PDB file of C-alpha atoms and ligand atoms in Angstrom:
ATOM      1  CA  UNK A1147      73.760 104.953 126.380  1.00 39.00           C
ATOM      2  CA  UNK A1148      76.635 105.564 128.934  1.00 45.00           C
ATOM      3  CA  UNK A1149      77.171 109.409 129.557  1.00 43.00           C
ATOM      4  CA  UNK A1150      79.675 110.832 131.665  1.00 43.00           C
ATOM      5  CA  UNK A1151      78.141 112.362 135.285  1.00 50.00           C
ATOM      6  CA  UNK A1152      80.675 115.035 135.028  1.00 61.00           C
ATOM      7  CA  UNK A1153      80.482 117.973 132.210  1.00 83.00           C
ATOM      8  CA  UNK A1154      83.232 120.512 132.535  1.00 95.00           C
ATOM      9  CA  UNK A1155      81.687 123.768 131.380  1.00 98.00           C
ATOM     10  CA  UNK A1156      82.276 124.934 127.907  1.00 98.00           C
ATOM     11  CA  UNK A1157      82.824 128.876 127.889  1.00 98.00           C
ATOM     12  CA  UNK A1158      82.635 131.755 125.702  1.00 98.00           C
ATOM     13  CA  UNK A1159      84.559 134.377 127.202  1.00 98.00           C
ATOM     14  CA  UNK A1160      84.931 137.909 126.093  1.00 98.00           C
ATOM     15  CA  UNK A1161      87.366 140.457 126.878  1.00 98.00           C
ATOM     16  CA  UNK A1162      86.444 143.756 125.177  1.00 98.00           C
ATOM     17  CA  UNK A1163      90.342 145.400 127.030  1.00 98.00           C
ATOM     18  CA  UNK A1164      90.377 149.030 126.948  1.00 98.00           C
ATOM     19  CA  UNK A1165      87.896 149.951 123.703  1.00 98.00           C
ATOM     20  CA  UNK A1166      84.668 151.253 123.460  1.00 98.00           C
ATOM     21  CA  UNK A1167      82.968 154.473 125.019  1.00 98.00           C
ATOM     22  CA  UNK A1168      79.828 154.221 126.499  1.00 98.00           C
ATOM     23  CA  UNK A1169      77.053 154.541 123.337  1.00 98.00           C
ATOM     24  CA  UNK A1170      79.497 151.848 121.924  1.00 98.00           C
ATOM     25  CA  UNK A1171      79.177 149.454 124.725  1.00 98.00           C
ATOM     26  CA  UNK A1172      75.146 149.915 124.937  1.00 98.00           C
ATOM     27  CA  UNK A1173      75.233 149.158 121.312  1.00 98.00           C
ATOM     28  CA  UNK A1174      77.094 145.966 121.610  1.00 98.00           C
ATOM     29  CA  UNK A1175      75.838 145.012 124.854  1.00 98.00           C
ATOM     30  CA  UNK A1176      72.009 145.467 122.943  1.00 98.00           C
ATOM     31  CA  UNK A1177      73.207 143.567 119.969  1.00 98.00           C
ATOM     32  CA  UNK A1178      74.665 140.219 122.591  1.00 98.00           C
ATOM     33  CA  UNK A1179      71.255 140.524 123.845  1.00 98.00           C
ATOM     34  CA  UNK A1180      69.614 140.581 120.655  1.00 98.00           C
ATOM     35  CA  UNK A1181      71.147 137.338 119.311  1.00 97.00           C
ATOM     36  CA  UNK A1182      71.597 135.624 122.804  1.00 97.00           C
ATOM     37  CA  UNK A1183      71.411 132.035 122.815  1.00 96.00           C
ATOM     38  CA  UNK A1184      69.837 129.447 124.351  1.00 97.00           C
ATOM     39  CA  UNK A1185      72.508 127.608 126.215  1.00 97.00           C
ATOM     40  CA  UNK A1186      72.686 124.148 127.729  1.00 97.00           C
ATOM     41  CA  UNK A1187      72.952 123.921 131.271  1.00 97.00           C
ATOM     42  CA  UNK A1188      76.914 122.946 130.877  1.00 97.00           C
ATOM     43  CA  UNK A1189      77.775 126.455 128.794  1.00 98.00           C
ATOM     44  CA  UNK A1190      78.025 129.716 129.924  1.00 98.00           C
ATOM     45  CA  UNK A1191      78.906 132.955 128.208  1.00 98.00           C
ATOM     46  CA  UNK A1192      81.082 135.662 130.464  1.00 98.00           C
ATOM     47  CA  UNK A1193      81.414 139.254 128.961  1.00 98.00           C
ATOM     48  CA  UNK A1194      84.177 141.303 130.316  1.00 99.00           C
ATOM     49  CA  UNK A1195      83.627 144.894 129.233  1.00 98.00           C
ATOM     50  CA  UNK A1196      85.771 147.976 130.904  1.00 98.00           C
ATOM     51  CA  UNK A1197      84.525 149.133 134.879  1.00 98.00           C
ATOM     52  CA  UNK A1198      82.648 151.700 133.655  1.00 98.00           C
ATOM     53  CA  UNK A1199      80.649 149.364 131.310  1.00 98.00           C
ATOM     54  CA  UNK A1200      79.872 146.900 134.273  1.00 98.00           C
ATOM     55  CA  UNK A1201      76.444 148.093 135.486  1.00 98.00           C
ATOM     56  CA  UNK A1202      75.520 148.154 132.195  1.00 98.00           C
ATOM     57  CA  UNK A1203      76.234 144.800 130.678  1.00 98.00           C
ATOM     58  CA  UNK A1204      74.575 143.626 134.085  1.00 98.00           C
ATOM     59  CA  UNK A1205      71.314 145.309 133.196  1.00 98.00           C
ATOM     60  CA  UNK A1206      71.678 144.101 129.399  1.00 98.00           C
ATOM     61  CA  UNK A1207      72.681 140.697 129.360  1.00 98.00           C
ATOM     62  CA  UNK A1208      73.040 139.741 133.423  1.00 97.00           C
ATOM     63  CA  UNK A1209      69.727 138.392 133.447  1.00 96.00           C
ATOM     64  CA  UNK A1210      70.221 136.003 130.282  1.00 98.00           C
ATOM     65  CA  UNK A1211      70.249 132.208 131.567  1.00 98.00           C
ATOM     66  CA  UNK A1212      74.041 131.196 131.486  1.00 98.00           C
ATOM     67  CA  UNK A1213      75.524 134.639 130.803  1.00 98.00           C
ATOM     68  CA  UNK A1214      78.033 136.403 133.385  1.00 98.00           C
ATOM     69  CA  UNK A1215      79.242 139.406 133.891  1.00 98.00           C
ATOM     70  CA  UNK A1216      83.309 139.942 134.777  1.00 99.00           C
ATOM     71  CA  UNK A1217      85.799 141.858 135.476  1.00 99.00           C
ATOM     72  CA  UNK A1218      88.801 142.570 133.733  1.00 98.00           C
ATOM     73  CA  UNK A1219      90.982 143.318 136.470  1.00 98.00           C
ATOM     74  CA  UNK A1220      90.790 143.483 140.097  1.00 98.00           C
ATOM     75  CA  UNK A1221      92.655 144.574 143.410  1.00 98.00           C
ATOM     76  CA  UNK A1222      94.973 142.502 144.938  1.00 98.00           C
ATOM     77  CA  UNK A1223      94.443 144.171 148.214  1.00 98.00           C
ATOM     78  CA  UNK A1224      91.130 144.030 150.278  1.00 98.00           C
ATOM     79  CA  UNK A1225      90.093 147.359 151.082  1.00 98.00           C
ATOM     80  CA  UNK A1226      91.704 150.688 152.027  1.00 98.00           C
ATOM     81  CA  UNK A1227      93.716 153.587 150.733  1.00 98.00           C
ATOM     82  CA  UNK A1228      94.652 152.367 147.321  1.00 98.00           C
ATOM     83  CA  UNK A1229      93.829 155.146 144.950  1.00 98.00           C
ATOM     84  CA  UNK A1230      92.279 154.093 142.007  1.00 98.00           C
ATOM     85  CA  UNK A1231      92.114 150.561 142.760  1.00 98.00           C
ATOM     86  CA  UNK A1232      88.923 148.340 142.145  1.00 98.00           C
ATOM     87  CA  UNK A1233      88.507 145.605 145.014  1.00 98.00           C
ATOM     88  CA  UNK A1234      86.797 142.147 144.649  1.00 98.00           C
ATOM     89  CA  UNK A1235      84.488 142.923 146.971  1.00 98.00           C
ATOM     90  CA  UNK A1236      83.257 146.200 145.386  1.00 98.00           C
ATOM     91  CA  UNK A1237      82.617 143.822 142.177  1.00 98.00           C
ATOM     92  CA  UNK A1238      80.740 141.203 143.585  1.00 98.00           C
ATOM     93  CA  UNK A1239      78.263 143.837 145.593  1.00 98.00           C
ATOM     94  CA  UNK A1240      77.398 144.992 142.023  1.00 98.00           C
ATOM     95  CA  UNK A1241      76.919 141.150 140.722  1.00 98.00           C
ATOM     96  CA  UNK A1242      80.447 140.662 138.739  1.00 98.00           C
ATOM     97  CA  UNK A1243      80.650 136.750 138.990  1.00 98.00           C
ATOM     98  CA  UNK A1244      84.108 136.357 137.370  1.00 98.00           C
ATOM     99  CA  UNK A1245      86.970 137.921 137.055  1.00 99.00           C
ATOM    100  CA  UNK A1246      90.385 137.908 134.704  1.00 99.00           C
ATOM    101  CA  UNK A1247      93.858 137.992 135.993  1.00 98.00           C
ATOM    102  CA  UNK A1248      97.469 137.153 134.834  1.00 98.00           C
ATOM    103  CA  UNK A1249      96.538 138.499 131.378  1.00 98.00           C
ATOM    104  CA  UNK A1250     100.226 138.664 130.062  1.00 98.00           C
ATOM    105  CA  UNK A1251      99.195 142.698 128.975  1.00 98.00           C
ATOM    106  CA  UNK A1252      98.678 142.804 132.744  1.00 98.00           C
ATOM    107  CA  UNK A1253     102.154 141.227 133.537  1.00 98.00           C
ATOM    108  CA  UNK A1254     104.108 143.181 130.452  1.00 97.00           C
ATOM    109  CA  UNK A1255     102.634 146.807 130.788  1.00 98.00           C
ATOM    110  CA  UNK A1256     101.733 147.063 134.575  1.00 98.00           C
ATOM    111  CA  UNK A1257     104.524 144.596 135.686  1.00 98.00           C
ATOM    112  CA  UNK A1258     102.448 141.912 137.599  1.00 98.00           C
ATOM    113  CA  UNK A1259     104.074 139.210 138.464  1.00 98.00           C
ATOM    114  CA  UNK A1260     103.357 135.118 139.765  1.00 98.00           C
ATOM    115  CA  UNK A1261     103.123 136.574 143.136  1.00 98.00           C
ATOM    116  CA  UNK A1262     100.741 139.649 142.652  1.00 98.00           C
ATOM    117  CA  UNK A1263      98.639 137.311 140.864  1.00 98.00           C
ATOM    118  CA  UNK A1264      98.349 134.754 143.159  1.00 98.00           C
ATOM    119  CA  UNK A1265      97.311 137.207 145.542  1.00 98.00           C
ATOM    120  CA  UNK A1266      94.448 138.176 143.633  1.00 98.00           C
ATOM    121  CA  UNK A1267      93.460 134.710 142.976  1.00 98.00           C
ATOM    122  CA  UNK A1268      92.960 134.493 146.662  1.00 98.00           C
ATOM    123  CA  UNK A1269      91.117 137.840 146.855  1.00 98.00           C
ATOM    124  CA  UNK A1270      88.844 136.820 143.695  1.00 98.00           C
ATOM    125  CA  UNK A1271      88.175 133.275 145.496  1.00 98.00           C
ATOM    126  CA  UNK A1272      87.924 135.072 148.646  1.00 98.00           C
ATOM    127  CA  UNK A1273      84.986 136.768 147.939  1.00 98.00           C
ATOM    128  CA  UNK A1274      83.219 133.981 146.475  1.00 98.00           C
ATOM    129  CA  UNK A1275      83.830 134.815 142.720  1.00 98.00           C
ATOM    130  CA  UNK A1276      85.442 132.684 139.806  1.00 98.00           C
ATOM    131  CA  UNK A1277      89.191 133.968 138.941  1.00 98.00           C
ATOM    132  CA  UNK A1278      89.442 133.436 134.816  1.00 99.00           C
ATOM    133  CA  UNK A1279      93.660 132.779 135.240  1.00 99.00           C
ATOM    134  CA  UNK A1280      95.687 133.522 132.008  1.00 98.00           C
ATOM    135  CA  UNK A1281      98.613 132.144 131.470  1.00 98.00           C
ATOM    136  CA  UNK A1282     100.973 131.780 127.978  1.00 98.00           C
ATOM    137  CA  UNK A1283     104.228 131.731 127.021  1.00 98.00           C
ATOM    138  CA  UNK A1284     105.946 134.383 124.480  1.00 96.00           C
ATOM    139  CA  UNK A1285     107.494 133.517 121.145  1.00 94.00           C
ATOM    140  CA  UNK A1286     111.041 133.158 122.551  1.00 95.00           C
ATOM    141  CA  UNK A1287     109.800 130.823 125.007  1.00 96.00           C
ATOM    142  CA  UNK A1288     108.240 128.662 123.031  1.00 95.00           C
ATOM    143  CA  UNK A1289     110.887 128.438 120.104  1.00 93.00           C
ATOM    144  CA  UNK A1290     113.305 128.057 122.907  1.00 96.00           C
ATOM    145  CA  UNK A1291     111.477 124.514 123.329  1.00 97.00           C
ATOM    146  CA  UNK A1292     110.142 126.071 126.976  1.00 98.00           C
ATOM    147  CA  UNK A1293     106.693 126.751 126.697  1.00 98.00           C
ATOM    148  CA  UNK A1294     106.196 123.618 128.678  1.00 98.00           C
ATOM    149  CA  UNK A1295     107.957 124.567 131.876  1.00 98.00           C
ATOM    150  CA  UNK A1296     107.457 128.184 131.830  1.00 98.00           C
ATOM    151  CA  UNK A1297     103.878 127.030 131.596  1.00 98.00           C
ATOM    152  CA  UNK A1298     104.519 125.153 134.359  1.00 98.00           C
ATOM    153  CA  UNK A1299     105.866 127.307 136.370  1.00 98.00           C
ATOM    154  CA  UNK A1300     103.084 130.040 136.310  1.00 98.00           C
ATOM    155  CA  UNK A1301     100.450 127.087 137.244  1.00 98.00           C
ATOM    156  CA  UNK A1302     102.755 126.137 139.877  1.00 98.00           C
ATOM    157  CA  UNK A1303     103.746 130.192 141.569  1.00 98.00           C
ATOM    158  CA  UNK A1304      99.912 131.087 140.879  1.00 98.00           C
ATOM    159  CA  UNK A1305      97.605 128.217 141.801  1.00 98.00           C
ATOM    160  CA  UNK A1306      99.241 125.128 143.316  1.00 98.00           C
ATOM    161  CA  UNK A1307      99.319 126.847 146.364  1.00 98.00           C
ATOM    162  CA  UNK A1308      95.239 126.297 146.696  1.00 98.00           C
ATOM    163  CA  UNK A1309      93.492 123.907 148.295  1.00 98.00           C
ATOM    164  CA  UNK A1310      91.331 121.160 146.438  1.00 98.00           C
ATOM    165  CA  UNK A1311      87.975 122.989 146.885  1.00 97.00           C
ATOM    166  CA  UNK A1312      89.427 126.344 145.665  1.00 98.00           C
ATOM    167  CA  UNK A1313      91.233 124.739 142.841  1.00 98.00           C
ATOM    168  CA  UNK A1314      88.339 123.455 141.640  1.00 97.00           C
ATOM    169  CA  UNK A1315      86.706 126.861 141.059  1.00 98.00           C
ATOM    170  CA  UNK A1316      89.132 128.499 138.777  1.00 98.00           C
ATOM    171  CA  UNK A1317      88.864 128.617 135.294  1.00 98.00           C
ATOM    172  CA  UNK A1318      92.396 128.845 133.108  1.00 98.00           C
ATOM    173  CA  UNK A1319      93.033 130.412 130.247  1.00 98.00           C
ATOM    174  CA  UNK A1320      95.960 129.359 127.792  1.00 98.00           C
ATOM    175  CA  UNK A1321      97.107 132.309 125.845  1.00 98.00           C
ATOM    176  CA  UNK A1322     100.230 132.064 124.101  1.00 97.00           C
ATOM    177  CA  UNK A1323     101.224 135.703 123.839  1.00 96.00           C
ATOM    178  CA  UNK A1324     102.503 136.036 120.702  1.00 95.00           C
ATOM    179  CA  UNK A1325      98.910 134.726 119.439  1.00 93.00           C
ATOM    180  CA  UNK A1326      97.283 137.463 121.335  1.00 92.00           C
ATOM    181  CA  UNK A1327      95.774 140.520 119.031  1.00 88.00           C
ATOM    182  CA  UNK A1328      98.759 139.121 116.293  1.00 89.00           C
ATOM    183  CA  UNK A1329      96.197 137.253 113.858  1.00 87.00           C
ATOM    184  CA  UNK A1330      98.092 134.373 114.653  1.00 85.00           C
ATOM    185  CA  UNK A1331      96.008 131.262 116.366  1.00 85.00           C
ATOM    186  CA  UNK A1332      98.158 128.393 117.500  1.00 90.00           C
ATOM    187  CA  UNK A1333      97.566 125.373 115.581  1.00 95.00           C
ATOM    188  CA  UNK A1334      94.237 122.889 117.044  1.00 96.00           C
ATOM    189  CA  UNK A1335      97.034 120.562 117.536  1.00 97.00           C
ATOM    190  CA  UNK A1336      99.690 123.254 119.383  1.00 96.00           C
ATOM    191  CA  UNK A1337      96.351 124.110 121.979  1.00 97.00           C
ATOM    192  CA  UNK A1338      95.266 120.616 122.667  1.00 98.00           C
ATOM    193  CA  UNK A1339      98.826 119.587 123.110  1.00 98.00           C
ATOM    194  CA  UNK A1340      99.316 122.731 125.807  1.00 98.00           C
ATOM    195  CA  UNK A1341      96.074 122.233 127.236  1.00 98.00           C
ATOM    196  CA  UNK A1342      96.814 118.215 127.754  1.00 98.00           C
ATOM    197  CA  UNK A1343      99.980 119.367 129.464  1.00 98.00           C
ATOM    198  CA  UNK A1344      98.271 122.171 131.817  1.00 98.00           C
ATOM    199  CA  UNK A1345      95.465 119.088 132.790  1.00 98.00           C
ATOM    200  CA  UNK A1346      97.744 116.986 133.423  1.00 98.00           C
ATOM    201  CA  UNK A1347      99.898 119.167 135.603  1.00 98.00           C
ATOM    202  CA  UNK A1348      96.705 119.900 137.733  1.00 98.00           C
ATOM    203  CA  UNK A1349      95.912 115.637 137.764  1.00 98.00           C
ATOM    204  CA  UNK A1350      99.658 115.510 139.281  1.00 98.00           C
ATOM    205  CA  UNK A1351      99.135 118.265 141.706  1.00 98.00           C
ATOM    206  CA  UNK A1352      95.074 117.547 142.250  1.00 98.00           C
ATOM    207  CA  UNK A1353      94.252 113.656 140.767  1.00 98.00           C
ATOM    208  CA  UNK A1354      92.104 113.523 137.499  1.00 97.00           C
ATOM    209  CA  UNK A1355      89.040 114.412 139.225  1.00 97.00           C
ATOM    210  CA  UNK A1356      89.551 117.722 139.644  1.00 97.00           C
ATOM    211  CA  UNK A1357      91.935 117.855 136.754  1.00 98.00           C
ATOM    212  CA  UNK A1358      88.673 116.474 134.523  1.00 98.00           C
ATOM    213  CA  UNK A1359      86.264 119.495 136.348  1.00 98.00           C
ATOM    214  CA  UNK A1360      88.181 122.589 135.155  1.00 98.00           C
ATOM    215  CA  UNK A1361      87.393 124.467 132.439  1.00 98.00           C
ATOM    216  CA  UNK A1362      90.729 125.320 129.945  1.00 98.00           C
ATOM    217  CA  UNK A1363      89.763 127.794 127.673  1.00 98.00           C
ATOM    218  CA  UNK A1364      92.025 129.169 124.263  1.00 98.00           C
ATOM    219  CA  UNK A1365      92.867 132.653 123.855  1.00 97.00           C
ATOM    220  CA  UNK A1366      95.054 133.920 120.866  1.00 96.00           C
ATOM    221  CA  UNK A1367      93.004 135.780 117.950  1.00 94.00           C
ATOM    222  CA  UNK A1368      89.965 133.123 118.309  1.00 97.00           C
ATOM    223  CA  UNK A1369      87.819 134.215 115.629  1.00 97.00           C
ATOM    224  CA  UNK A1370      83.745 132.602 114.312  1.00 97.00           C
ATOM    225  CA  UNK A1371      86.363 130.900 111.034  1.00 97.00           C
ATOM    226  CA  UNK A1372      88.625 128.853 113.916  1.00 97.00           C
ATOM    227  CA  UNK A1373      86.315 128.607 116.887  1.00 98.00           C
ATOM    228  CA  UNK A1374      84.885 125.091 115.967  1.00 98.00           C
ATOM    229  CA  UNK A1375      88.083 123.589 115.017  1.00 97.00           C
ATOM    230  CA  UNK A1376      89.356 124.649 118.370  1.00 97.00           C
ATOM    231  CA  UNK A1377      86.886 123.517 120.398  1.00 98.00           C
ATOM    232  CA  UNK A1378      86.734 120.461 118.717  1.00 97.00           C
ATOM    233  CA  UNK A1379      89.876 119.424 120.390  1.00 98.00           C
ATOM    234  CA  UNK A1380      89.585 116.986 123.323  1.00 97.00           C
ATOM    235  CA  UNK A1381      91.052 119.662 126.209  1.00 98.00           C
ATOM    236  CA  UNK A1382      89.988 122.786 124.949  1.00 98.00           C
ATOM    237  CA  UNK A1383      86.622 124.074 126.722  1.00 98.00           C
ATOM    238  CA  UNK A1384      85.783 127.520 124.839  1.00 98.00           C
ATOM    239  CA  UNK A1385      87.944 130.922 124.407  1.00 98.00           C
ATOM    240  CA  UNK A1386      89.252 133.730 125.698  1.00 98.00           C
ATOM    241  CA  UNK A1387      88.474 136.212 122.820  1.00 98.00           C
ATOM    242  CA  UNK A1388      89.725 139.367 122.582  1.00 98.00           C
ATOM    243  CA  UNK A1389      89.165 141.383 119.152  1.00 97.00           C
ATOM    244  CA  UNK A1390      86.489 139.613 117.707  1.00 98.00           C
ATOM    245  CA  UNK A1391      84.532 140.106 121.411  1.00 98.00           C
ATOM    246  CA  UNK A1392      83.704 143.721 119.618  1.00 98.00           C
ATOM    247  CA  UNK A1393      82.006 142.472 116.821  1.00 98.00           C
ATOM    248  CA  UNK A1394      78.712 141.260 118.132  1.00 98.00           C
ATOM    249  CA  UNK A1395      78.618 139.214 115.167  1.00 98.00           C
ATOM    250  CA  UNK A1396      81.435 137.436 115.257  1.00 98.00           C
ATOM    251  CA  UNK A1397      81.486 136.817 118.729  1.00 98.00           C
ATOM    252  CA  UNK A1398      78.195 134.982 118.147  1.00 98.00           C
ATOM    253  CA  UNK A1399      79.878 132.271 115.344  1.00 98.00           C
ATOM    254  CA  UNK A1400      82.103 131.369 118.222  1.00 98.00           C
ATOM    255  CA  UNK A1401      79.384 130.687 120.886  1.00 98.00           C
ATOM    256  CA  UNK A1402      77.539 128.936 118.319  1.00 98.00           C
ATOM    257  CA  UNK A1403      80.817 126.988 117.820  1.00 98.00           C
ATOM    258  CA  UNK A1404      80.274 125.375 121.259  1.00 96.00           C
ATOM    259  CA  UNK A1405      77.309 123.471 119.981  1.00 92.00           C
TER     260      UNK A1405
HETATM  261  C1  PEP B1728      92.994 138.329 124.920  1.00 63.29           C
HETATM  262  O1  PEP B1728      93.605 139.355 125.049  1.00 63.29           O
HETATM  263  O2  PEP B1728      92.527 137.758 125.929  1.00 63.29           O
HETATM  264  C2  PEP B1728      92.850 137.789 123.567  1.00 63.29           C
HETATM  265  C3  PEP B1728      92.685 136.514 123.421  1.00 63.29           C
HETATM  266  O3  PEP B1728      92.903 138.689 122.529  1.00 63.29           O
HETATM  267  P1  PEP B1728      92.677 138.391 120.960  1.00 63.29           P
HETATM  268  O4  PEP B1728      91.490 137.493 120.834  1.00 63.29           O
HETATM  269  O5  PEP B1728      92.460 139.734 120.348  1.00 63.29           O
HETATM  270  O6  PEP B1728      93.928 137.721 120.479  1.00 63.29           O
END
């Protein structure tokens, strides 16, 4: 039976944002590990807990075959007098493999824009680790009949400047905002249909080959009910999950929706 040579990977990512204190995070982190799953060599699972949770989730769940550790955020500067800034090399000393940037809760509350993202892009590639790149459009946007180009346009100010090699490493992550911690999941049909247009953007830029290798996750309230309808959809390789990431339970319908 013919089977293609190339498998993107299909990803589970969680992003627990700014919850939890620590006897909450051993708890969930001891629950993940608990009811951790036996991937296949083409899925991975990436848990994104707060800093101080880091060391942790790499002692809990590091060590599990296909599971990764990441960051939520990261310095766009290398090293130096930055107070209270994280760098990407501090995070990959510890064993952070990944790490998440353009979340649009970055961009609205802490005013990031294309450019300060691209720069960490190139810090998080710099140092040999695997930038998880949001981008999404807000409600406005996309009832304006823009979601396309304004889509677009973050690819474009945030990635195209890389090189074929480097491209190749990123993982995206479409998150339409105003699907983000709402309740509200875009429609199967409104992903694939955003996700087509991201791949093919990157096959213009790129060619299909490396268009075909990267991973395009979903993020927008991603929950174990819609997981599997979701990643049943040609161009959509796993999620971004915020909320449900907390509830070990849930968060363990939707990696069981990758199989
Ligand atoms: C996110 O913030 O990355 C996210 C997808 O959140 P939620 O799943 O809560 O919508």
């Amino acid at each position: 039976m013919f089977r293609t040579l190339l498998m993107r990977k299909k990803i589970v990512a969680a992003n627990w944002k700014m919850n939890l204190n620590a006897s909450q995070a051993r708890e969930l982190l001891t629950s993940l590990k608990e009811k951790a799953f036996s991937l296949k060599s083409h899925q991975e699972v990436i848990v994104a807990p707060p800093f101080p949770f880091i060391p942790a989730a790499l002692e809990q769940i590091g060590s599990i075959e296909n599971y990764f550790v990441a960051a939520q955020n990261c310095s766009d500067k290398e090293k130096g007098a930055y107070t209270g800034e994280v760098s990407t090399a501090m995070l990959g000393s510890i064993g952070v493999s990944h790490i998440i940037t353009g979340h649009s809760e970055r961009r609205e509350y802490y005013g990031e824009t294309n450019g300060v993202v691209a720069a960490k892009v190139n810090r998080i590639l710099a140092e040999q680790l695997t930038p998880i790149f949001c981008c999404g459009e807000s409600l406005e946007t996309r009832e304006a009949g823009d979601a396309n180009a304004f889509v677009g346009s973050q690819l474009n100010e945030c990635l195209f400047h890389l090189d074929e090699n480097s491209m190749q490493k990123v993982v995206i992550a479409y998150e339409p905002i105003w699907a983000i911690g709402t309740g509200k999941t875009a429609s199967s049909e409104q992903a694939q249909e955003m996700h087509a247009h991201i791949r093919a953007a990157i096959a213009e830029k790129y060619g299909n080959t490396v268009a075909d290798s990267i991973s395009i996750l979903y993020g927008g309230s991603v929950k174990g009910s819609n997981a599997a309808e979701l990643f049943g959809q040609q161009d959509v390789d796993g999620a971004l999950v915020g909320g449900a990431s907390l509830d070990a339970d849930d968060f363990s319908k939707i990696i069981g929706a990758l199989s």
